[in-house]
Coordinates of C-alpha atoms and ligand atoms in Angstrom, one line a residue:
X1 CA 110.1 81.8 107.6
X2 CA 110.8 80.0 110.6
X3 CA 109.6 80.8 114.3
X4 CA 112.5 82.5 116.4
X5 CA 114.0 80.5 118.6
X6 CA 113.3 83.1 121.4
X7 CA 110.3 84.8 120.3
X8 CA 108.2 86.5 123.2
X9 CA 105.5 88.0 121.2
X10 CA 102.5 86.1 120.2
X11 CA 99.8 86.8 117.8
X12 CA 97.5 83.8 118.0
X13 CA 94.0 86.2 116.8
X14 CA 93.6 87.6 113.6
X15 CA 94.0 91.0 112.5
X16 CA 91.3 92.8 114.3
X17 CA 90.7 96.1 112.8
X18 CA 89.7 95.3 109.5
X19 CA 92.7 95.8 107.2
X20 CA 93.8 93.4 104.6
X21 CA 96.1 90.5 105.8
X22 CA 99.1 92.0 103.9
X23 CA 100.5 95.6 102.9
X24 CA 98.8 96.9 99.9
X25 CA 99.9 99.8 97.9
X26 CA 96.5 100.8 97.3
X27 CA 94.6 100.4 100.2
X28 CA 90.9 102.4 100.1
X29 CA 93.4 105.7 98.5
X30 CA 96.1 107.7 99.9
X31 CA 97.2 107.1 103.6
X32 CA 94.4 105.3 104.4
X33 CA 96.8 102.1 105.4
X34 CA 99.2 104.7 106.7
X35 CA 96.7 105.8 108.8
X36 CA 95.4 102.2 110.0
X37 CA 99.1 101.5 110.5
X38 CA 99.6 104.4 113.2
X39 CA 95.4 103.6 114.5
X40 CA 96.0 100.3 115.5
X41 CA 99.9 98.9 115.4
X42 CA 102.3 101.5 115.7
X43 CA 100.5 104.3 117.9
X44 CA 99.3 101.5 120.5
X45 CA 102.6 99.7 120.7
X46 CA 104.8 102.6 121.2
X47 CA 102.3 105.2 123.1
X48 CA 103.8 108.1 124.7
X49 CA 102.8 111.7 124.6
X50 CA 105.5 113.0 121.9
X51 CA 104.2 110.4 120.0
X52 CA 100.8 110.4 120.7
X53 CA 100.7 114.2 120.2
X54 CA 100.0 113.2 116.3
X55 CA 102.3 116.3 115.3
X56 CA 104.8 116.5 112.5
X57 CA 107.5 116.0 114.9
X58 CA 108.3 115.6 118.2
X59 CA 109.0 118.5 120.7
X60 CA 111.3 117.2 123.6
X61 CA 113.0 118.6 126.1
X62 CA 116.5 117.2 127.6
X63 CA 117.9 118.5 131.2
X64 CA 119.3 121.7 131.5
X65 CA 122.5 121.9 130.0
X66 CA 123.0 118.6 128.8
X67 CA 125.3 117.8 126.2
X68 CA 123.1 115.2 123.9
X69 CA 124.4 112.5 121.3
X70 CA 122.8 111.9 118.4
X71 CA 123.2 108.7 116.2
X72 CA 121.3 106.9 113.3
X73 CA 121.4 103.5 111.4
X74 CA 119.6 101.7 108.8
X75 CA 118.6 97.8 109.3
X76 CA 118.1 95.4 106.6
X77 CA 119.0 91.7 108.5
X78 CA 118.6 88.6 106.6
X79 CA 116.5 86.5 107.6
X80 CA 114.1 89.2 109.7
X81 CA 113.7 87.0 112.6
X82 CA 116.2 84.6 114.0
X83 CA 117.6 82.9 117.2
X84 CA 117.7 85.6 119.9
X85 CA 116.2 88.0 118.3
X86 CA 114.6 90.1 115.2
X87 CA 115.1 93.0 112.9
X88 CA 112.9 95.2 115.2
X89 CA 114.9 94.2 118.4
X90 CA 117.9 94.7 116.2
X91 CA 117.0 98.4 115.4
X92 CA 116.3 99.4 118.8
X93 CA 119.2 97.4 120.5
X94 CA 121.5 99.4 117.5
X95 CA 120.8 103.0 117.6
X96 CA 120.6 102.9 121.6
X97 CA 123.8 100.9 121.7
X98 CA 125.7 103.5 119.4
X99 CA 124.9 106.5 121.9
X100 CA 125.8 104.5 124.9
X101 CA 129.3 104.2 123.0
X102 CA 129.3 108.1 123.1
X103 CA 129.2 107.8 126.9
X104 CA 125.0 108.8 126.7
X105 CA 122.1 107.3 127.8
X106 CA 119.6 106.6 124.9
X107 CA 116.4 108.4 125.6
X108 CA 114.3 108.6 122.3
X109 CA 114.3 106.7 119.2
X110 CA 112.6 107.6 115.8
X111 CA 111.6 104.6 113.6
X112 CA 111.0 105.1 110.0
X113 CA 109.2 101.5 107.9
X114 CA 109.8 100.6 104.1
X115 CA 107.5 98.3 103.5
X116 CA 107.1 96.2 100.7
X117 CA 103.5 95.8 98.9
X118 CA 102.8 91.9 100.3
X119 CA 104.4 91.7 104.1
X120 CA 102.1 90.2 105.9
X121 CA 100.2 92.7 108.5
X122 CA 101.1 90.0 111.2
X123 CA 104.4 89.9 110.6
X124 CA 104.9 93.3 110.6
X125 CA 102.9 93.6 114.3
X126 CA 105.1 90.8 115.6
X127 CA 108.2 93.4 114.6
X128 CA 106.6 96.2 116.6
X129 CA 105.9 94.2 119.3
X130 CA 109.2 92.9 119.5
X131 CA 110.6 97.0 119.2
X132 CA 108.6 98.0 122.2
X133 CA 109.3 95.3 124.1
X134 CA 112.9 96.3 123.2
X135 CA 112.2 100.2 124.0
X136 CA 111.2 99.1 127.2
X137 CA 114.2 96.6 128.2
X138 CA 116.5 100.0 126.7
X139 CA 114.8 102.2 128.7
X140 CA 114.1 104.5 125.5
X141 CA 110.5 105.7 124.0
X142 CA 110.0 106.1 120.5
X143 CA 108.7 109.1 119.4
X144 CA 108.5 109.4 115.6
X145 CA 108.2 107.5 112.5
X146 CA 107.4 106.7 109.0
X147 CA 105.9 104.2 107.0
X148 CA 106.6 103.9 103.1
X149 CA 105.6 101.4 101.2
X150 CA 107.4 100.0 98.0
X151 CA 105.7 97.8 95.2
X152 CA 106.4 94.4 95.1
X153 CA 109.7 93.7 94.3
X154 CA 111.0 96.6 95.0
X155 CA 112.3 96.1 98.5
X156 CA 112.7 92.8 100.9
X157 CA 109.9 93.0 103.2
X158 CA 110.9 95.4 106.1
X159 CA 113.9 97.4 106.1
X160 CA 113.8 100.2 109.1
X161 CA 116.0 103.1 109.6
X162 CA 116.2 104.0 113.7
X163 CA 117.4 107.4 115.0
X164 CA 118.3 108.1 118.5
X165 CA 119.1 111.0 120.9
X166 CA 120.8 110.6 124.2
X167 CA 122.3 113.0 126.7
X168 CA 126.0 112.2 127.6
X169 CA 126.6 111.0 131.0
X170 CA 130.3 111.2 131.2
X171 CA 132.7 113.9 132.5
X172 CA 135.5 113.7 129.9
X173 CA 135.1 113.1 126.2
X174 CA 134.6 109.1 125.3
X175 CA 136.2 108.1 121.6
X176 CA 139.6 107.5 119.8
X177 CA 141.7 110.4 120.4
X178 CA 141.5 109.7 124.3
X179 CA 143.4 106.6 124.1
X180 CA 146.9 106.5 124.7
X181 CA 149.6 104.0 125.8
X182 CA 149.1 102.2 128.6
X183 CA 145.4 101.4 127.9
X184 CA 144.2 98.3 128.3
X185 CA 141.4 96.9 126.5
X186 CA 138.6 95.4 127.7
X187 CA 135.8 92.9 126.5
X188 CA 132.6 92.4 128.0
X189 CA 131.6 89.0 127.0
X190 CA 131.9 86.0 124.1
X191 CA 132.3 87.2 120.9
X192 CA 130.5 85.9 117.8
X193 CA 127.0 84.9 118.6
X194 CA 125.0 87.3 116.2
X195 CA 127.3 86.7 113.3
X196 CA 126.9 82.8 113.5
X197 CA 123.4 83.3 115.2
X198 CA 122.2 84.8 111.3
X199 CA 124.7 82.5 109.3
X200 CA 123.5 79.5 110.3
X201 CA 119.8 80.6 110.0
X202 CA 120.1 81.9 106.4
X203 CA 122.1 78.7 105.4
X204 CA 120.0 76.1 107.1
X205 CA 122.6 74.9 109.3
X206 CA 121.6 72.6 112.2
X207 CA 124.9 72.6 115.0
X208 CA 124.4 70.3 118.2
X209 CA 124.0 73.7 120.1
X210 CA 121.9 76.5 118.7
X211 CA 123.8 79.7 118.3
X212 CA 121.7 82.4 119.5
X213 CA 122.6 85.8 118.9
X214 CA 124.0 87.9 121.7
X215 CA 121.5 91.1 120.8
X216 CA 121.3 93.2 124.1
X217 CA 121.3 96.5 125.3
X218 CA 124.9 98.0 126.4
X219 CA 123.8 101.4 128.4
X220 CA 123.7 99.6 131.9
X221 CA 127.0 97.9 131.1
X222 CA 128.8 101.7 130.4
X223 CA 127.0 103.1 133.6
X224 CA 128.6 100.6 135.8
X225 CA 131.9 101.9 134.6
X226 CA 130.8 105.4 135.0
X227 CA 129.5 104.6 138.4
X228 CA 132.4 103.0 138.9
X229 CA 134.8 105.9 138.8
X230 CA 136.6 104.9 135.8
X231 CA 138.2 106.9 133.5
X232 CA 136.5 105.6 130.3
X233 CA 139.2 106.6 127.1
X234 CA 136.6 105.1 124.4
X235 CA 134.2 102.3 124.2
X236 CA 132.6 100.8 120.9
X237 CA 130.3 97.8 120.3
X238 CA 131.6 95.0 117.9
X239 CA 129.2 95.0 115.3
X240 CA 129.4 94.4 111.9
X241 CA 133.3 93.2 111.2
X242 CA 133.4 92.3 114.6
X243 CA 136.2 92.9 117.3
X244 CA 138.9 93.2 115.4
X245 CA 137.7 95.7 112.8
X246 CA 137.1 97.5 115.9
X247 CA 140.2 96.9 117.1
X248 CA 142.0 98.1 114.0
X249 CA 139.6 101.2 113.6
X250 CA 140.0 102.7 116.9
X251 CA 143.9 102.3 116.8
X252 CA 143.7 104.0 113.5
X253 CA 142.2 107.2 114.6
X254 CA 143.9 106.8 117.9
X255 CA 147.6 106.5 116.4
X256 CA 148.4 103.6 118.6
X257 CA 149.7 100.1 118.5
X258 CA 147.7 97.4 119.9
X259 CA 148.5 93.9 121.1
X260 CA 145.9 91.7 121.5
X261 CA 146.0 88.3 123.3
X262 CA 144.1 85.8 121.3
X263 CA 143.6 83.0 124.2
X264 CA 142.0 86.1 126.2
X265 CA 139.5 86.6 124.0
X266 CA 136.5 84.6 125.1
X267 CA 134.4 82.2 122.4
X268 CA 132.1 79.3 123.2
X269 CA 132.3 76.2 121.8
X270 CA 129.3 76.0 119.4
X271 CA 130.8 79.7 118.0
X272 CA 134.2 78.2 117.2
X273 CA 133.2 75.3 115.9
X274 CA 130.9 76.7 113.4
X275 CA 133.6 79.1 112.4
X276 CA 135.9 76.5 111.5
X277 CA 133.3 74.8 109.3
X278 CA 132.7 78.1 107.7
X279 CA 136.1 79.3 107.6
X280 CA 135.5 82.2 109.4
X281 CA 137.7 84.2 112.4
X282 CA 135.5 84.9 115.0
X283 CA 137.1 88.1 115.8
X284 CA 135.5 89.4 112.8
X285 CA 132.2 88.1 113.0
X286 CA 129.4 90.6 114.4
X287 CA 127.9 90.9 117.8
X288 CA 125.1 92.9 119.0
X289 CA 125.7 93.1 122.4
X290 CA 129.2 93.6 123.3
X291 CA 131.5 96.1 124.1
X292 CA 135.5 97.2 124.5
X293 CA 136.2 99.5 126.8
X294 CA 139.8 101.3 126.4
X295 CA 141.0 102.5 130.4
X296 CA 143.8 103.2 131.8
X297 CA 145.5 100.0 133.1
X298 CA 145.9 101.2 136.9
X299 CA 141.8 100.9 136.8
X300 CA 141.7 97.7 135.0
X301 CA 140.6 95.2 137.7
X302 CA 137.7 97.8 138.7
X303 CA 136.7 98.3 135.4
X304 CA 136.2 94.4 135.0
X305 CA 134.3 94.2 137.8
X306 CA 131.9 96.6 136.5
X307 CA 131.5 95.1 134.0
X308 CA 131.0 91.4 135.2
X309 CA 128.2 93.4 137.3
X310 CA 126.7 94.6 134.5
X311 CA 127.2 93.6 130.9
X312 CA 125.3 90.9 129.2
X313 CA 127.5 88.0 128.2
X314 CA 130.6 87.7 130.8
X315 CA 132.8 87.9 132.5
X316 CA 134.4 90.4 130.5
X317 CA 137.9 90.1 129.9
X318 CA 141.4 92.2 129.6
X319 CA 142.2 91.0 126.4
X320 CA 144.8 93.7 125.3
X321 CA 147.0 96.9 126.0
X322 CA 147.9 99.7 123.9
X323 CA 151.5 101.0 123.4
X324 CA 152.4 104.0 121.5
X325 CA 154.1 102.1 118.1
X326 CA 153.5 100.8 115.5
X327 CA 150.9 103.2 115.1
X328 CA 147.4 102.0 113.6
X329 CA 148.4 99.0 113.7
X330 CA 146.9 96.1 115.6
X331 CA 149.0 92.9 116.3
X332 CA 147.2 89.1 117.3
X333 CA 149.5 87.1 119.6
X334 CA 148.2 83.5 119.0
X335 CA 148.6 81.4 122.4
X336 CA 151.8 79.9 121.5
X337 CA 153.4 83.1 121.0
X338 CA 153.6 83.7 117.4
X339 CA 152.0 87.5 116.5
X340 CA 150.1 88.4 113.6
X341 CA 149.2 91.7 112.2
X342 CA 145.8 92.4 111.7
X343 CA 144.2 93.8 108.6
X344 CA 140.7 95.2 107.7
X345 CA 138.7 92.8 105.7
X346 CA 138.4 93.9 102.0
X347 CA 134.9 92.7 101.3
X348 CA 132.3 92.5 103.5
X349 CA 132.6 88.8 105.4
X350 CA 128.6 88.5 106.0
X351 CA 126.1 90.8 104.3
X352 CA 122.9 91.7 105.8
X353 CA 124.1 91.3 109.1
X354 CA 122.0 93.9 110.6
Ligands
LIG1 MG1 128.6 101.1 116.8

């Protein structure tokens, strides 16, 4: 395992408290390394007084009337740490960035840990420092969890399964079937990173420029727009299969057509270059902290400024419009003019992603 190229959690002392240097099934009986778990790593890192309440679950209370979004996803990244961030940055950066693509501000996270029998305690304290520090930079506080632990063998290390609630922020209902012709679509930043960022970790790849991945929170990014005044149709973050599958998915359930302008789309250098070498499109490789935001086309030039005020990764860029046929399908016009239809991937391009 090799250090993260941005890694801002140390652990230079040994384990304090007196538990083995690795996760053991059988630690001292039942619970007992549960219970050190939540004593001295998990309950100190993530303190707050749902969690700290020590109760079966946690009682919360949103604002009066709110309408709240509720989202959850499961986190298996391969290798667990890698340029620009780590599986526990990952988790917390995923679950918040899914509500802020229902228009809500995330709030409150659960967390639930398979661990296999064998991580090393340190490693697994270097994850959940790297979560809170990530709760904190999302503005969210986690306030549940679960640890298992699996034999050895029996699992990869850490896999971790984040829920989140949010409350909803915006007036009119963010997602697919508010899109219509005469949308624009917008992108917040370069596209790519995260995807490359892990590809070229797992595969020992050494490029002239490290790709680091793009892993960032998206909430302040949606409440410039809101703050903005614009009328936000839909917004979704380019995950796994990239832009394009989210391209193609959105125009799907919307019923629209899409052109997209290919030289609009913005992709550094070191991204590209490792995509040729791969043979990969970058408009289907994964981010972690990007955005499109579908508005109407009057309020384009505000809604770019927005975001250049406010998303990680700019400028953003208007990199597409919709019309109202073909529907679901999504067309690529390459920068000498020639289009292209674009098609869902039929396996998965890059397992383990996230
Ligand atoms: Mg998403």
């Amino acid at each position: 395992m090799s250090e993260p190229a941005s890694s801002s959690v140390s652990l230079a002392c040994p384990i304090p408290w007196g538990a083995p240097t690795e996760i053991q099934l059988a630690h001292g009986g039942g619970g007992r390394l549960t219970q050190d778990l939540i004593d001295h790593v998990f309950g100190p890192a993530f303190a707050n007084p749902a969690l700290d309440a020590r109760h079966d679950g946690a009682v919360l209370v949103p604002p009066a009337g709110q309408r709240l979004a509720f989202t959850t996803d499961s986190h298996v990244v391969s290798p667990r740490f890698f340029p620009g961030g780590d599986i526990g940055r990952l988790a917390v950066f995923g679950t918040a960035n899914d509500l802020a693509m229902c228009g809500a501000r995330p709030r409150w996270l659960s967390v639930g840990f398979i661990l296999e029998e064998g991580l090393a305690i340190a490693e697994l304290e270097r994850i959940v420092a790297s979560m809170r520090a990530a709760a904190r930079e999302a503005d969210v506080a986690i306030v549940a969890g679960d640890t298992k632990v699996v034999e050895r063998g029996k699992g990869d290390g850490v896999y971790l399964t984040t829920a989140g609630i949010g409350w909803v922020e915006s007036a009119c209902a963010i997602g697919p079937a508010a899109v219509r012709p005469g949308d624009v679509v917008l992108l917040s930043g370069d596209i790519g990173r995260h995807g490359m960022a892990i590809l070229a970790q797992r595969d020992g790849l050494a490029f002239e420029s490290p790709i680091v991945s793009d892993c960032a929170p998206l909430w302040p990014a949606v409440e410039a727009l809101f703050a903005a005044g614009i009328e936000v149709h839909c917004l979704r973050d380019l995950t796994r299969g990239g832009l394009a599958t989210a391209v193609i998915e959105i125009a799907e359930h919307a019923g629209v057509g899409v052109l997209l302008e290919e030289s609009a789309v913005p992709v550094t250098e070191p991204v590209r270059g490792a995509c040729e070498i791969l043979g990969l499109d970058p408009c289907f490789v994964a981010n972690e902290g990007r955005l499109i935001a579908w508005v109407p086309a009057a309020q384009a030039d505000a809604a770019l400024a927005a975001l250049a005020a406010a998303a990680p990764g700019g400028p953003p860029a208007c990199i597409g419009r919709v019309r109202d046929r073909p529907a679901g399908q999504v067309v690529l016009r390459g920068a000498l003019g020639a289009e292209r239809l674009l098609s869902r991937l039929s396996g998965e391009q890059l397992p383990r992603i996230c």
